[in-house]
Coordinates of C-alpha atoms and ligand atoms in Angstrom, one line a residue:
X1 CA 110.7 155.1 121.4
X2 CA 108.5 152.9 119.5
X3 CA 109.0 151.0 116.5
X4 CA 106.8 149.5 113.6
X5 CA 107.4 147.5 110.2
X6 CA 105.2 148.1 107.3
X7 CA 105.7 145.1 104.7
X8 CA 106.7 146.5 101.4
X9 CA 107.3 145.3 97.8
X10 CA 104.5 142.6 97.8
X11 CA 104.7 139.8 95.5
X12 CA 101.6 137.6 94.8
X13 CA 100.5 133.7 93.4
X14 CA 103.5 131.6 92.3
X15 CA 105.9 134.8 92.4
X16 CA 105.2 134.7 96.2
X17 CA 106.6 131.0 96.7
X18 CA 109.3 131.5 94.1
X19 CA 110.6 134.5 96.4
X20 CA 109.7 132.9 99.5
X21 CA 111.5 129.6 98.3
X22 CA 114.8 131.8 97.4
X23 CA 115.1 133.9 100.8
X24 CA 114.5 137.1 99.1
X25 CA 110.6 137.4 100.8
X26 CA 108.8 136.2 103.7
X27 CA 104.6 135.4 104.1
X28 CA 102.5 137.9 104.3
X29 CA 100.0 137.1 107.4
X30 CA 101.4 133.2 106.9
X31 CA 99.6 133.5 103.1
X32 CA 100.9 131.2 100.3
X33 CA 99.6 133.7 97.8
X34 CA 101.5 137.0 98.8
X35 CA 104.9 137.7 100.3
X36 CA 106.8 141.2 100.5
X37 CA 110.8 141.4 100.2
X38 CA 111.3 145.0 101.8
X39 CA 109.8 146.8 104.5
X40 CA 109.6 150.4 106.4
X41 CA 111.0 150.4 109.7
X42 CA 109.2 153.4 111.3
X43 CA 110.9 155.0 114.3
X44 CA 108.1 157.4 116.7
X45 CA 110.6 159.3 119.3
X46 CA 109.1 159.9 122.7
X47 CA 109.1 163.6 121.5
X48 CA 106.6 162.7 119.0
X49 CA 108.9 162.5 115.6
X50 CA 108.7 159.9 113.8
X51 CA 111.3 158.6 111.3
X52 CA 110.6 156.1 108.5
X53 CA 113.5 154.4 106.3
X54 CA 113.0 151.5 103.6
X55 CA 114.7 148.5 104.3
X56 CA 115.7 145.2 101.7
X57 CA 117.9 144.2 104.4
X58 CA 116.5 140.3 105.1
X59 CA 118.2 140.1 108.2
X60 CA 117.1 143.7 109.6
X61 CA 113.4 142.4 108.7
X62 CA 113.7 139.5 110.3
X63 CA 115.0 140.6 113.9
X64 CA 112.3 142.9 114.1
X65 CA 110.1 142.5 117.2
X66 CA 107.0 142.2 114.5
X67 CA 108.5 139.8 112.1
X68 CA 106.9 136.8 113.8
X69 CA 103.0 138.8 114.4
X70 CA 103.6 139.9 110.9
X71 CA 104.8 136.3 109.0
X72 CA 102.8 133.9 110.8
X73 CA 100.0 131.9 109.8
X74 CA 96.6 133.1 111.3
X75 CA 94.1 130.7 113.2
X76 CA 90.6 130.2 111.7
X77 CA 88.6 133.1 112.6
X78 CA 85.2 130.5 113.5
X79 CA 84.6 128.9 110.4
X80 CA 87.0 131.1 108.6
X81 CA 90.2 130.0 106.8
X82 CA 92.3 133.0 106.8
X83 CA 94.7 132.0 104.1
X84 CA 92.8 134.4 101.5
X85 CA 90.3 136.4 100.9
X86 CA 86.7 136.0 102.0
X87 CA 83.5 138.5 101.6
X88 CA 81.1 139.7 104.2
X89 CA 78.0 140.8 102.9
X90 CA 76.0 143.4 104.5
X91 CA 72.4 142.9 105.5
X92 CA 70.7 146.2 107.3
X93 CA 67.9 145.8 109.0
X94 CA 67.0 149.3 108.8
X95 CA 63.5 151.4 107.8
X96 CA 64.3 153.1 104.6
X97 CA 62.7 156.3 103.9
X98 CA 60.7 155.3 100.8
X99 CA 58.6 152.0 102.1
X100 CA 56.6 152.1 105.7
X101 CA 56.6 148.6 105.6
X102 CA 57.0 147.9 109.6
X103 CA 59.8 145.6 111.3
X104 CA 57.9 142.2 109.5
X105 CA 58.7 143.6 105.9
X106 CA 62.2 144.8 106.8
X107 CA 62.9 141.3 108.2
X108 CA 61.2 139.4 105.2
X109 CA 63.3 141.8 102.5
X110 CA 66.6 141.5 104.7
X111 CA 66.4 137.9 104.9
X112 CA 65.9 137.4 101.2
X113 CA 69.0 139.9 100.2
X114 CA 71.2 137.5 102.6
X115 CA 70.0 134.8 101.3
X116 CA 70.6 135.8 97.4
X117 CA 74.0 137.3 98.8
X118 CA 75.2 133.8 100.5
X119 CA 74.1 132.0 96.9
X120 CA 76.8 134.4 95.8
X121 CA 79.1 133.4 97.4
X122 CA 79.1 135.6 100.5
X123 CA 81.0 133.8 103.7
X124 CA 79.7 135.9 106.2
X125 CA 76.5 137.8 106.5
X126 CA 76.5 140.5 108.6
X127 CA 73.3 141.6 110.5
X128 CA 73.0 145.0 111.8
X129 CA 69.6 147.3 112.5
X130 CA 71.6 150.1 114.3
X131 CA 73.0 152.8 111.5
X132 CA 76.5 153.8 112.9
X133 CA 77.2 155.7 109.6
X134 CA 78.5 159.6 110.1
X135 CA 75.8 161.7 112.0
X136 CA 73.7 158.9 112.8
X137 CA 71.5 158.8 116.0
X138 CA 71.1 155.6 118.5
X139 CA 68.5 153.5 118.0
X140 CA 67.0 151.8 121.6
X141 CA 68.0 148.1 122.5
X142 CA 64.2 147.0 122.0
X143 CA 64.0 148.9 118.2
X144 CA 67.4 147.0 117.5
X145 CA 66.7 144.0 118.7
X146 CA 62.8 143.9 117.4
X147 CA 65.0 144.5 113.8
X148 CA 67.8 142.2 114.0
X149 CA 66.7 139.1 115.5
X150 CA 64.0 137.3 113.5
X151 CA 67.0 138.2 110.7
X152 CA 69.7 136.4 112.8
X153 CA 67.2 133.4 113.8
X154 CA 66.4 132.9 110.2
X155 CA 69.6 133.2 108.7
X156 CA 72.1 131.3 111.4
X157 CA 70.3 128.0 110.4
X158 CA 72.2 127.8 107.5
X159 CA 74.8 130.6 107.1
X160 CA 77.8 131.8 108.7
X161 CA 76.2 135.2 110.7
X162 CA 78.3 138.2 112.2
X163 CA 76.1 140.2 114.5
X164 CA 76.9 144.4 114.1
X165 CA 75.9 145.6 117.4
X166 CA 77.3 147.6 120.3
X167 CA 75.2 146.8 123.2
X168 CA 75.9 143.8 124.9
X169 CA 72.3 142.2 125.8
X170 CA 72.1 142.2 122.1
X171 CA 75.6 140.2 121.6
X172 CA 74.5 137.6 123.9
X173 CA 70.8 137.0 122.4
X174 CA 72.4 137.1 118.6
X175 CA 75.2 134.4 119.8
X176 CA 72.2 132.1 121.7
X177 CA 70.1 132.8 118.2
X178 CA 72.9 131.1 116.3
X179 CA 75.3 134.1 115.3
X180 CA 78.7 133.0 115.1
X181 CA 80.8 136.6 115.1
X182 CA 80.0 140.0 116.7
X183 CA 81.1 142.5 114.7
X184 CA 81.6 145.9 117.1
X185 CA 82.3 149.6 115.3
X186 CA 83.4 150.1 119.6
X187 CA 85.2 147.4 119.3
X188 CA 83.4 146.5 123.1
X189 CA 84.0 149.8 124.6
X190 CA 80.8 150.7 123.4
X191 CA 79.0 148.6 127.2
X192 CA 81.0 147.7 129.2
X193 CA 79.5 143.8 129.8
X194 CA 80.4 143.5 126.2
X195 CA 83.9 141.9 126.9
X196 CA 82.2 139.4 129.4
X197 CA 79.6 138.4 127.0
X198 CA 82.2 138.3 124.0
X199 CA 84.6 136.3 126.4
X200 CA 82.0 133.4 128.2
X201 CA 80.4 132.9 124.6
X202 CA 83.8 131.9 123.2
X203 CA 82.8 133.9 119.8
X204 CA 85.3 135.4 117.6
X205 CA 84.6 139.0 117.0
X206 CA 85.7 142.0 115.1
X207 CA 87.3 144.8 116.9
X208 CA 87.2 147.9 114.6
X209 CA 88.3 151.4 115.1
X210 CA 86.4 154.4 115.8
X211 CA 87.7 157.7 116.9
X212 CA 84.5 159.6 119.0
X213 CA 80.8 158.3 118.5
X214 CA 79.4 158.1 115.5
X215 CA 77.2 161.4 115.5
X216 CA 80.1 163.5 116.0
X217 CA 83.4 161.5 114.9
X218 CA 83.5 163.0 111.5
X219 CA 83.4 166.8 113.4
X220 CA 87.1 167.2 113.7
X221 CA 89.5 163.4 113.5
X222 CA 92.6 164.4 114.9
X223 CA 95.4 161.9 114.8
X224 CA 99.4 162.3 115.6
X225 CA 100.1 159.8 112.3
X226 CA 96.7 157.9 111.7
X227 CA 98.3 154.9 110.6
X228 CA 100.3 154.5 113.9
X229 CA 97.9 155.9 116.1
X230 CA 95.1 153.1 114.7
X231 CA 98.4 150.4 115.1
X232 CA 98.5 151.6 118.3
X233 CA 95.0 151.5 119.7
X234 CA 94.5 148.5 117.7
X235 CA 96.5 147.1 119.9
X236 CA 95.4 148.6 123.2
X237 CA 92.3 147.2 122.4
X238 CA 93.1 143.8 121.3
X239 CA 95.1 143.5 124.8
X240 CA 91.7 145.2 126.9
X241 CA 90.0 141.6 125.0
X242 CA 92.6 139.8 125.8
X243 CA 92.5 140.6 129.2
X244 CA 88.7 140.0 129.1
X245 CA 89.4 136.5 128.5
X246 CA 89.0 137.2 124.8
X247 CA 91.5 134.4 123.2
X248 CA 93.7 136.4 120.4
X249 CA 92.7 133.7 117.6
X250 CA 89.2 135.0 118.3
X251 CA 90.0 138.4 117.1
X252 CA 90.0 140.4 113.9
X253 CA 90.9 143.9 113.6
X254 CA 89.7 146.6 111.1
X255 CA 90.7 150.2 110.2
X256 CA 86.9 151.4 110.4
X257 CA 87.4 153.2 107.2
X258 CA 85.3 156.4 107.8
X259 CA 84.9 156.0 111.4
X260 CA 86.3 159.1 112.8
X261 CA 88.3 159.7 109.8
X262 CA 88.8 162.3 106.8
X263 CA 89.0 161.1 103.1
X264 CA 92.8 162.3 103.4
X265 CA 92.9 160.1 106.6
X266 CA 91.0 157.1 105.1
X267 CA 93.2 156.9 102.3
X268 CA 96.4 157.1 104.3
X269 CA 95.2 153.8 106.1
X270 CA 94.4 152.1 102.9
X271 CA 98.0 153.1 101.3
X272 CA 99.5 152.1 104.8
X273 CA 97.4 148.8 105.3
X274 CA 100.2 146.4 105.4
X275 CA 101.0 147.6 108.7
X276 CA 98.2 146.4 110.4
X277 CA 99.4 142.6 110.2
X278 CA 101.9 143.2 112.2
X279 CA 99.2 143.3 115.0
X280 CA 99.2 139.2 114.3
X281 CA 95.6 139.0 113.8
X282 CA 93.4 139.0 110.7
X283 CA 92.2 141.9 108.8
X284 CA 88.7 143.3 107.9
X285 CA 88.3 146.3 105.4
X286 CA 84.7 148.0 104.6
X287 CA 85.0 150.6 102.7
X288 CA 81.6 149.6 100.0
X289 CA 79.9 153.2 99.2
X290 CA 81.2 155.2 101.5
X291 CA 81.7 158.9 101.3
X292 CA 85.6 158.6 100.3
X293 CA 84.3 156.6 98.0
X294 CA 82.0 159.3 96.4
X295 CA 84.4 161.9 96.9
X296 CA 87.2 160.5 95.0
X297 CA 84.3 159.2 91.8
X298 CA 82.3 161.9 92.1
X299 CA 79.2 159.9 93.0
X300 CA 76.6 161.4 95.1
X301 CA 74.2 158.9 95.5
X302 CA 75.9 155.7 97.9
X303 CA 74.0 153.1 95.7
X304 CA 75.8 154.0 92.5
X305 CA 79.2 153.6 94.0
X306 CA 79.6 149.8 93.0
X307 CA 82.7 150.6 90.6
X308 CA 84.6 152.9 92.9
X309 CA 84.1 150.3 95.8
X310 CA 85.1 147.7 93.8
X311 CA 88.2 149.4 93.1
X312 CA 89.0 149.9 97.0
X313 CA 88.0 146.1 97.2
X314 CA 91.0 145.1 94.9
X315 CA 93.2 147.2 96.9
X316 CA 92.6 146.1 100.3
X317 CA 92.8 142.0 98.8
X318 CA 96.4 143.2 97.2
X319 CA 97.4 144.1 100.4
X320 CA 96.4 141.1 102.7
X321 CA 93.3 141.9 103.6
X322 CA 91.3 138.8 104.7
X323 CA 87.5 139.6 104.9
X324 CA 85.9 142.9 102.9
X325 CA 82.6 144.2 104.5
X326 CA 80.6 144.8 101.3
X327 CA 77.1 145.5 99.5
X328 CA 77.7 143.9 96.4
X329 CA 78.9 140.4 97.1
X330 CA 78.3 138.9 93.5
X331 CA 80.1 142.0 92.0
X332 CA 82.8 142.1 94.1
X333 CA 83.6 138.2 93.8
X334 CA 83.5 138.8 90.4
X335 CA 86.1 141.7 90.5
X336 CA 88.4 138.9 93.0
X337 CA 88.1 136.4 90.3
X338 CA 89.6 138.2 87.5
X339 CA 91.9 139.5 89.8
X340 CA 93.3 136.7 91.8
X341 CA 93.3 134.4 88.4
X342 CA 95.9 137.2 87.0
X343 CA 98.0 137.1 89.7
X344 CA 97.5 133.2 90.1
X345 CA 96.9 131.2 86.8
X346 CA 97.1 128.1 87.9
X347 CA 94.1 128.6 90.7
X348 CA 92.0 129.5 88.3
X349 CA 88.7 127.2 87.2
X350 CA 89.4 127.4 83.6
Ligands
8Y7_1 C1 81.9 149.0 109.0 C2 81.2 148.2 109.9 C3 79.9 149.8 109.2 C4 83.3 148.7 108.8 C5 83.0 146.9 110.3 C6 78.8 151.5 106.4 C7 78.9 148.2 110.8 C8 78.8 152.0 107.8 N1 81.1 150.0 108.6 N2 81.8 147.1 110.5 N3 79.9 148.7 110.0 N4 83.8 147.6 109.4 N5 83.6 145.8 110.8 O1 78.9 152.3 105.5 O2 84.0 149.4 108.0 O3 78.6 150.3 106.2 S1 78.4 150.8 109.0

């Protein structure tokens, strides 16, 4: 028998503190800015049930095992203040089908997106030249590496850098290049030196979930209850770092939205997101133009899907999420201004 607490009836800004101050709520991930006053206490039976009953009962929150994992404060992740929310912008380093430019002119373009995305506002850039979306095929260390590194070497001189890679002679070049974060999809069960590399560097990095490799994980996901089976290997994999040498303030988890995962399955991670701090670590969401995205707008073509993105952005900030993986960093710093300035008058520049 297992059991699990999903924070419930969130409050945010001032109302936070005001419930927090009364006894009625505790901190959400140790934040100032959003507190919840109820919970789910979810049972899973060694049979395989799994029984889930709401809970305003301070006390019965409290004891839980999670309470501490799911209250406290989280480190900086590198550079990274985790007290709110923060955007990683995506730079891809990949040929696109319209311009045969060759690796100089993806580099040249990649680096000028960062840059215009870091003078937005963008805390994190996040290099990748490996596509890991749905039905993609690998790309060979020397193809990756010829696409991501004269990105990471320009870039790391002056911004914050996450490096998206798998393969760990790639990690270790990125980190001595400057990168300051590796961002895995395996989250380093991709090679197996990746722990070691992540460990001796003493970088931070971003353990996301994948069910199955990306060319055949959309085929047929199969979980028991997705939300508690990514809890769950979450966590097996944050103790594998752990017993890398990985420190736990060094580690951020994410859902992998779309990694292994049907729209139905996607969603129920999003609705269910508040669970995930009780693995005591911070929390990444990318969902920007994905295909739940398009299925639930009705938007075909991934670069139209700003608004429906923006709307899964909003969601994933109300719920505690720290860093959002996105394409549009100016637009979606827009959409957290208005947004955290109605829940939060007071921090508003106006
Ligand atoms: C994610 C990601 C991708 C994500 C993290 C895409 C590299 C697919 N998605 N890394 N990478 N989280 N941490 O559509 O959701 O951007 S690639």
């Amino acid at each position: 028998m297992k059991t699990y607490l999903r924070p419930l009836g969130l409050a945010h800004g001032p109302d936070a503190a005001k419930l927090v101050n009364s006894g009625g709520a505790f901190p959400l991930a140790g934040r100032a800015d959003i507190a919840f006053t109820q919970a789910e206490l979810i049972t899973r039976h060694a049979d395989g049930k799994i029984e889930r009953r709401i809970t305003n009962d301070t006390s019965e929150i409290r004891n839980h095992p999670s309470f501490t994992a799911i209250t406290s404060p989280r480190p900086n992740f590198g550079a990274l203040e985790l007290n709110r929310v923060h955007v990683m912008g995506i730079v891809n380093v990949t040929p696109d089908s319209f311009s045969d430019g060759g690796v100089h002119f993806e580099a040249a373009t990649a680096i000028a997106e960062a840059r215009k995305m870091a003078e937005d506002g963008a805390a994190i850039l996040d290099v990748g030249g490996e596509s890991t979306r749905p039905g993609s095929d690998t790309v060979s260390v020397e193809q990756e590496r010829a696409r991501i590194m004269p990105v990471i070497e320009a870039l790391a001189k002056d911004h914050f850098v996450s490096v998206d890679t798998r393969k760990a002679p790639l990690m270790q070049e990125a980190l001595s290049k400057g990168a300051a974060i590796i961002n895995d999809v395996a989250a380093l069960q991709f090679d197996p030196d990746a722990p070691s590399v992540v460990a001796k560097a003493g970088a931070p990095v971003i353990l996301m979930h994948a069910q199955g490799e990306p060319r055949t994980m959309q085929l047929a996901p199969k979980y028991d209850d997705v939300a508690l089976d990514v809890y769950d290997q979450l966590a097996a994999l944050i103790a594998k770092a752990e017993a890398a040498g990985i420190a736990r303030s060094h580690i951020m988890v994410d859902p992998g939205i779309g990694f292994g995962k049907t729209f139905k399955q996607n969603l129920e991670l999003l609705q269910q997101l508040t669970l995930l701090h009780g693995l005591g670590v911070g929390l990444l969401v990318g969902l920007s133009r994905k295909g739940m995205i398009g299925a639930l707008t009705g938007e075909k073509t991934a670069g139209k899907r700003l608004a429906g993105s923006l709307g899964g952005a909003l969601h994933a900030a109300l719920l505690g999420a720290q860093v959002l993986r996105v394409h549009d960093v100016k637009e979606t710093l827009s959409a957290l201004a208005v947004f955290t300035a109605a829940l939060d008058p007071d921090s508003a520049d106006i």
